């Protein structure tokens, strides 16, 4: 199946720092999604991107749909302790969802 | 809207026992997905249904796993007999077919087989 590679695999940052993570694929996707999973919960949708080059914000979160349609980026500005969790990218092509391997974020107060 | 509801939240069972996980999708969503999450393999799609019909079960590990969706508001994932390697968090997710805003996930069932 499709492989979505997320990097970095894990991050340890100080509160207040900005965070950047990305997701790459060898295949083209029509839609990119970013999810956050809190400990003990299911993933929750953060941002959806629908066309190449699109830049979308949701509060302190900003995500971009790469021009090549093979990648996407998520930035978190001014991190806070509740940002801790695992962030997943997902690509959609046709009716198929493909999830990335996840980026684990730890925010140190 | 109550979201996707899964039960139980936690299940501990002995090897060889039958395990049944339950899911109630969001009303109006006609596609339902079962995922398994482990540290080693991340999120794996097991099976998905459109309009209560199984479309792709290629992710089901083996014959010990079976899933049903008898109606639009209920689905089960059954493991019989269970094995320790089945220990994982099992998520159910639903979406309205054709929508592009992404799945809504349930809170998951954490299964431990001892």
JSON list of N, CA and C in Angstrom, two decimals, chain B residues 22-64:
[
{"chain": "B", "resi": 22, "resn": "UNK", "atom": "N", "xyz": [-17.26, -3.28, 19.86]},
{"chain": "B", "resi": 22, "resn": "UNK", "atom": "CA", "xyz": [-18.48, -2.69, 19.31]},
{"chain": "B", "resi": 22, "resn": "UNK", "atom": "C", "xyz": [-18.27, -1.24, 18.90]},
{"chain": "B", "resi": 23, "resn": "UNK", "atom": "N", "xyz": [-19.04, -0.83, 17.89]},
{"chain": "B", "resi": 23, "resn": "UNK", "atom": "CA", "xyz": [-18.91, 0.54, 17.40]},
{"chain": "B", "resi": 23, "resn": "UNK", "atom": "C", "xyz": [-20.26, 1.05, 16.93]},
{"chain": "B", "resi": 24, "resn": "UNK", "atom": "N", "xyz": [-20.56, 2.27, 17.34]},
{"chain": "B", "resi": 24, "resn": "UNK", "atom": "CA", "xyz": [-21.73, 2.98, 16.83]},
{"chain": "B", "resi": 24, "resn": "UNK", "atom": "C", "xyz": [-21.23, 4.20, 16.08]},
{"chain": "B", "resi": 25, "resn": "UNK", "atom": "N", "xyz": [-21.42, 4.24, 14.76]},
{"chain": "B", "resi": 25, "resn": "UNK", "atom": "CA", "xyz": [-20.93, 5.40, 14.00]},
{"chain": "B", "resi": 25, "resn": "UNK", "atom": "C", "xyz": [-21.81, 6.63, 14.21]},
{"chain": "B", "resi": 26, "resn": "UNK", "atom": "N", "xyz": [-21.35, 7.74, 13.69]},
{"chain": "B", "resi": 26, "resn": "UNK", "atom": "CA", "xyz": [-22.14, 8.96, 13.74]},
{"chain": "B", "resi": 26, "resn": "UNK", "atom": "C", "xyz": [-23.36, 8.81, 12.84]},
{"chain": "B", "resi": 27, "resn": "UNK", "atom": "N", "xyz": [-24.49, 9.23, 13.31]},
{"chain": "B", "resi": 27, "resn": "UNK", "atom": "CA", "xyz": [-25.71, 9.13, 12.53]},
{"chain": "B", "resi": 27, "resn": "UNK", "atom": "C", "xyz": [-25.55, 9.89, 11.21]},
{"chain": "B", "resi": 28, "resn": "UNK", "atom": "N", "xyz": [-25.90, 9.22, 10.12]},
{"chain": "B", "resi": 28, "resn": "UNK", "atom": "CA", "xyz": [-25.78, 9.84, 8.80]},
{"chain": "B", "resi": 28, "resn": "UNK", "atom": "C", "xyz": [-24.50, 9.49, 8.08]},
{"chain": "B", "resi": 29, "resn": "UNK", "atom": "N", "xyz": [-23.52, 8.97, 8.81]},
{"chain": "B", "resi": 29, "resn": "UNK", "atom": "CA", "xyz": [-22.28, 8.50, 8.18]},
{"chain": "B", "resi": 29, "resn": "UNK", "atom": "C", "xyz": [-22.52, 7.10, 7.64]},
{"chain": "B", "resi": 30, "resn": "UNK", "atom": "N", "xyz": [-22.19, 6.88, 6.38]},
{"chain": "B", "resi": 30, "resn": "UNK", "atom": "CA", "xyz": [-22.49, 5.58, 5.79]},
{"chain": "B", "resi": 30, "resn": "UNK", "atom": "C", "xyz": [-21.23, 4.77, 5.45]},
{"chain": "B", "resi": 31, "resn": "UNK", "atom": "N", "xyz": [-20.07, 5.28, 5.87]},
{"chain": "B", "resi": 31, "resn": "UNK", "atom": "CA", "xyz": [-18.85, 4.49, 5.73]},
{"chain": "B", "resi": 31, "resn": "UNK", "atom": "C", "xyz": [-18.24, 4.29, 7.12]},
{"chain": "B", "resi": 32, "resn": "UNK", "atom": "N", "xyz": [-17.83, 3.07, 7.39]},
{"chain": "B", "resi": 32, "resn": "UNK", "atom": "CA", "xyz": [-17.28, 2.74, 8.71]},
{"chain": "B", "resi": 32, "resn": "UNK", "atom": "C", "xyz": [-15.99, 1.96, 8.54]},
{"chain": "B", "resi": 33, "resn": "UNK", "atom": "N", "xyz": [-15.02, 2.29, 9.36]},
{"chain": "B", "resi": 33, "resn": "UNK", "atom": "CA", "xyz": [-13.68, 1.72, 9.24]},
{"chain": "B", "resi": 33, "resn": "UNK", "atom": "C", "xyz": [-13.25, 1.16, 10.59]},
{"chain": "B", "resi": 34, "resn": "UNK", "atom": "N", "xyz": [-12.57, 0.03, 10.56]},
{"chain": "B", "resi": 34, "resn": "UNK", "atom": "CA", "xyz": [-11.92, -0.51, 11.75]},
{"chain": "B", "resi": 34, "resn": "UNK", "atom": "C", "xyz": [-10.40, -0.45, 11.55]},
{"chain": "B", "resi": 35, "resn": "UNK", "atom": "N", "xyz": [-9.73, 0.16, 12.52]},
{"chain": "B", "resi": 35, "resn": "UNK", "atom": "CA", "xyz": [-8.28, 0.27, 12.50]},
{"chain": "B", "resi": 35, "resn": "UNK", "atom": "C", "xyz": [-7.71, -0.41, 13.75]},
{"chain": "B", "resi": 36, "resn": "UNK", "atom": "N", "xyz": [-6.46, -0.84, 13.62]},
{"chain": "B", "resi": 36, "resn": "UNK", "atom": "CA", "xyz": [-5.72, -1.35, 14.76]},
{"chain": "B", "resi": 36, "resn": "UNK", "atom": "C", "xyz": [-4.46, -0.50, 14.89]},
{"chain": "B", "resi": 37, "resn": "UNK", "atom": "N", "xyz": [-4.12, -0.13, 16.12]},
{"chain": "B", "resi": 37, "resn": "UNK", "atom": "CA", "xyz": [-2.94, 0.70, 16.33]},
{"chain": "B", "resi": 37, "resn": "UNK", "atom": "C", "xyz": [-2.00, 0.00, 17.31]},
{"chain": "B", "resi": 38, "resn": "UNK", "atom": "N", "xyz": [-0.75, -0.17, 16.88]},
{"chain": "B", "resi": 38, "resn": "UNK", "atom": "CA", "xyz": [0.30, -0.69, 17.74]},
{"chain": "B", "resi": 38, "resn": "UNK", "atom": "C", "xyz": [1.52, 0.18, 17.59]},
{"chain": "B", "resi": 39, "resn": "UNK", "atom": "N", "xyz": [2.41, 0.07, 18.55]},
{"chain": "B", "resi": 39, "resn": "UNK", "atom": "CA", "xyz": [3.65, 0.86, 18.48]},
{"chain": "B", "resi": 39, "resn": "UNK", "atom": "C", "xyz": [4.46, 0.47, 17.26]},
{"chain": "B", "resi": 40, "resn": "UNK", "atom": "N", "xyz": [4.46, -0.83, 16.96]},
{"chain": "B", "resi": 40, "resn": "UNK", "atom": "CA", "xyz": [5.32, -1.32, 15.89]},
{"chain": "B", "resi": 40, "resn": "UNK", "atom": "C", "xyz": [4.81, -0.93, 14.50]},
{"chain": "B", "resi": 41, "resn": "UNK", "atom": "N", "xyz": [3.50, -1.00, 14.32]},
{"chain": "B", "resi": 41, "resn": "UNK", "atom": "CA", "xyz": [2.96, -0.85, 12.95]},
{"chain": "B", "resi": 41, "resn": "UNK", "atom": "C", "xyz": [2.09, 0.37, 12.77]},
{"chain": "B", "resi": 42, "resn": "UNK", "atom": "N", "xyz": [1.90, 1.16, 13.84]},
{"chain": "B", "resi": 42, "resn": "UNK", "atom": "CA", "xyz": [1.09, 2.36, 13.70]},
{"chain": "B", "resi": 42, "resn": "UNK", "atom": "C", "xyz": [-0.37, 2.02, 13.45]},
{"chain": "B", "resi": 43, "resn": "UNK", "atom": "N", "xyz": [-1.05, 2.85, 12.68]},
{"chain": "B", "resi": 43, "resn": "UNK", "atom": "CA", "xyz": [-2.47, 2.64, 12.36]},
{"chain": "B", "resi": 43, "resn": "UNK", "atom": "C", "xyz": [-2.60, 1.75, 11.13]},
{"chain": "B", "resi": 44, "resn": "UNK", "atom": "N", "xyz": [-3.27, 0.63, 11.30]},
{"chain": "B", "resi": 44, "resn": "UNK", "atom": "CA", "xyz": [-3.49, -0.30, 10.20]},
{"chain": "B", "resi": 44, "resn": "UNK", "atom": "C", "xyz": [-4.99, -0.42, 9.93]},
{"chain": "B", "resi": 45, "resn": "UNK", "atom": "N", "xyz": [-5.37, -0.24, 8.68]},
{"chain": "B", "resi": 45, "resn": "UNK", "atom": "CA", "xyz": [-6.77, -0.43, 8.31]},
{"chain": "B", "resi": 45, "resn": "UNK", "atom": "C", "xyz": [-7.06, -1.93, 8.25]},
{"chain": "B", "resi": 46, "resn": "UNK", "atom": "N", "xyz": [-8.07, -2.35, 8.98]},
{"chain": "B", "resi": 46, "resn": "UNK", "atom": "CA", "xyz": [-8.45, -3.76, 8.99]},
{"chain": "B", "resi": 46, "resn": "UNK", "atom": "C", "xyz": [-9.53, -4.05, 7.96]},
{"chain": "B", "resi": 47, "resn": "UNK", "atom": "N", "xyz": [-10.59, -3.25, 7.99]},
{"chain": "B", "resi": 47, "resn": "UNK", "atom": "CA", "xyz": [-11.73, -3.47, 7.11]},
{"chain": "B", "resi": 47, "resn": "UNK", "atom": "C", "xyz": [-12.55, -2.20, 7.05]},
{"chain": "B", "resi": 48, "resn": "UNK", "atom": "N", "xyz": [-13.26, -1.99, 5.93]},
{"chain": "B", "resi": 48, "resn": "UNK", "atom": "CA", "xyz": [-14.21, -0.89, 5.93]},
{"chain": "B", "resi": 48, "resn": "UNK", "atom": "C", "xyz": [-15.49, -1.27, 5.21]},
{"chain": "B", "resi": 49, "resn": "UNK", "atom": "N", "xyz": [-16.56, -0.62, 5.60]},
{"chain": "B", "resi": 49, "resn": "UNK", "atom": "CA", "xyz": [-17.90, -0.86, 5.10]},
{"chain": "B", "resi": 49, "resn": "UNK", "atom": "C", "xyz": [-18.42, 0.42, 4.44]},
{"chain": "B", "resi": 50, "resn": "UNK", "atom": "N", "xyz": [-19.13, 0.25, 3.33]},
{"chain": "B", "resi": 50, "resn": "UNK", "atom": "CA", "xyz": [-19.94, 1.31, 2.76]},
{"chain": "B", "resi": 50, "resn": "UNK", "atom": "C", "xyz": [-21.38, 0.84, 2.77]},
{"chain": "B", "resi": 51, "resn": "UNK", "atom": "N", "xyz": [-22.27, 1.63, 3.35]},
{"chain": "B", "resi": 51, "resn": "UNK", "atom": "CA", "xyz": [-23.69, 1.25, 3.41]},
{"chain": "B", "resi": 51, "resn": "UNK", "atom": "C", "xyz": [-23.87, -0.17, 3.94]},
{"chain": "B", "resi": 52, "resn": "UNK", "atom": "N", "xyz": [-23.16, -0.48, 5.00]},
{"chain": "B", "resi": 52, "resn": "UNK", "atom": "CA", "xyz": [-23.25, -1.75, 5.73]},
{"chain": "B", "resi": 52, "resn": "UNK", "atom": "C", "xyz": [-22.61, -2.92, 4.98]},
{"chain": "B", "resi": 53, "resn": "UNK", "atom": "N", "xyz": [-22.06, -2.70, 3.83]},
{"chain": "B", "resi": 53, "resn": "UNK", "atom": "CA", "xyz": [-21.47, -3.78, 3.03]},
{"chain": "B", "resi": 53, "resn": "UNK", "atom": "C", "xyz": [-19.95, -3.74, 3.16]},
{"chain": "B", "resi": 54, "resn": "UNK", "atom": "N", "xyz": [-19.31, -4.86, 3.50]},
{"chain": "B", "resi": 54, "resn": "UNK", "atom": "CA", "xyz": [-17.84, -4.86, 3.58]},
{"chain": "B", "resi": 54, "resn": "UNK", "atom": "C", "xyz": [-17.24, -4.66, 2.19]},
{"chain": "B", "resi": 55, "resn": "UNK", "atom": "N", "xyz": [-16.36, -3.67, 2.07]},
{"chain": "B", "resi": 55, "resn": "UNK", "atom": "CA", "xyz": [-15.78, -3.34, 0.77]},
{"chain": "B", "resi": 55, "resn": "UNK", "atom": "C", "xyz": [-14.37, -3.90, 0.63]},
{"chain": "B", "resi": 56, "resn": "UNK", "atom": "N", "xyz": [-13.58, -3.76, 1.68]},
{"chain": "B", "resi": 56, "resn": "UNK", "atom": "CA", "xyz": [-12.19, -4.19, 1.61]},
{"chain": "B", "resi": 56, "resn": "UNK", "atom": "C", "xyz": [-11.81, -4.74, 2.97]},
{"chain": "B", "resi": 57, "resn": "UNK", "atom": "N", "xyz": [-11.57, -6.05, 3.02]},
{"chain": "B", "resi": 57, "resn": "UNK", "atom": "CA", "xyz": [-11.14, -6.67, 4.28]},
{"chain": "B", "resi": 57, "resn": "UNK", "atom": "C", "xyz": [-9.73, -7.22, 4.16]},
{"chain": "B", "resi": 58, "resn": "UNK", "atom": "N", "xyz": [-8.98, -6.69, 3.21]},
{"chain": "B", "resi": 58, "resn": "UNK", "atom": "CA", "xyz": [-7.63, -7.21, 2.98]},
{"chain": "B", "resi": 58, "resn": "UNK", "atom": "C", "xyz": [-6.69, -6.97, 4.15]},
{"chain": "B", "resi": 59, "resn": "UNK", "atom": "N", "xyz": [-7.06, -6.05, 5.01]},
{"chain": "B", "resi": 59, "resn": "UNK", "atom": "CA", "xyz": [-6.23, -5.77, 6.17]},
{"chain": "B", "resi": 59, "resn": "UNK", "atom": "C", "xyz": [-6.51, -6.65, 7.37]},
{"chain": "B", "resi": 60, "resn": "UNK", "atom": "N", "xyz": [-7.52, -7.47, 7.29]},
{"chain": "B", "resi": 60, "resn": "UNK", "atom": "CA", "xyz": [-7.84, -8.38, 8.41]},
{"chain": "B", "resi": 60, "resn": "UNK", "atom": "C", "xyz": [-6.72, -9.40, 8.51]},
{"chain": "B", "resi": 61, "resn": "UNK", "atom": "N", "xyz": [-6.11, -9.52, 9.69]},
{"chain": "B", "resi": 61, "resn": "UNK", "atom": "CA", "xyz": [-4.91, -10.32, 9.81]},
{"chain": "B", "resi": 61, "resn": "UNK", "atom": "C", "xyz": [-5.08, -11.79, 9.41]},
{"chain": "B", "resi": 62, "resn": "UNK", "atom": "N", "xyz": [-6.13, -12.38, 9.82]},
{"chain": "B", "resi": 62, "resn": "UNK", "atom": "CA", "xyz": [-6.32, -13.80, 9.54]},
{"chain": "B", "resi": 62, "resn": "UNK", "atom": "C", "xyz": [-7.76, -14.18, 9.87]},
{"chain": "B", "resi": 63, "resn": "UNK", "atom": "N", "xyz": [-8.04, -15.45, 9.67]},
{"chain": "B", "resi": 63, "resn": "UNK", "atom": "CA", "xyz": [-9.43, -15.90, 9.82]},
{"chain": "B", "resi": 63, "resn": "UNK", "atom": "C", "xyz": [-9.96, -15.75, 11.24]},
{"chain": "B", "resi": 64, "resn": "UNK", "atom": "N", "xyz": [-9.10, -15.51, 12.17]},
{"chain": "B", "resi": 64, "resn": "UNK", "atom": "CA", "xyz": [-9.58, -15.35, 13.55]},
{"chain": "B", "resi": 64, "resn": "UNK", "atom": "C", "xyz": [-10.35, -14.04, 13.72]}
]
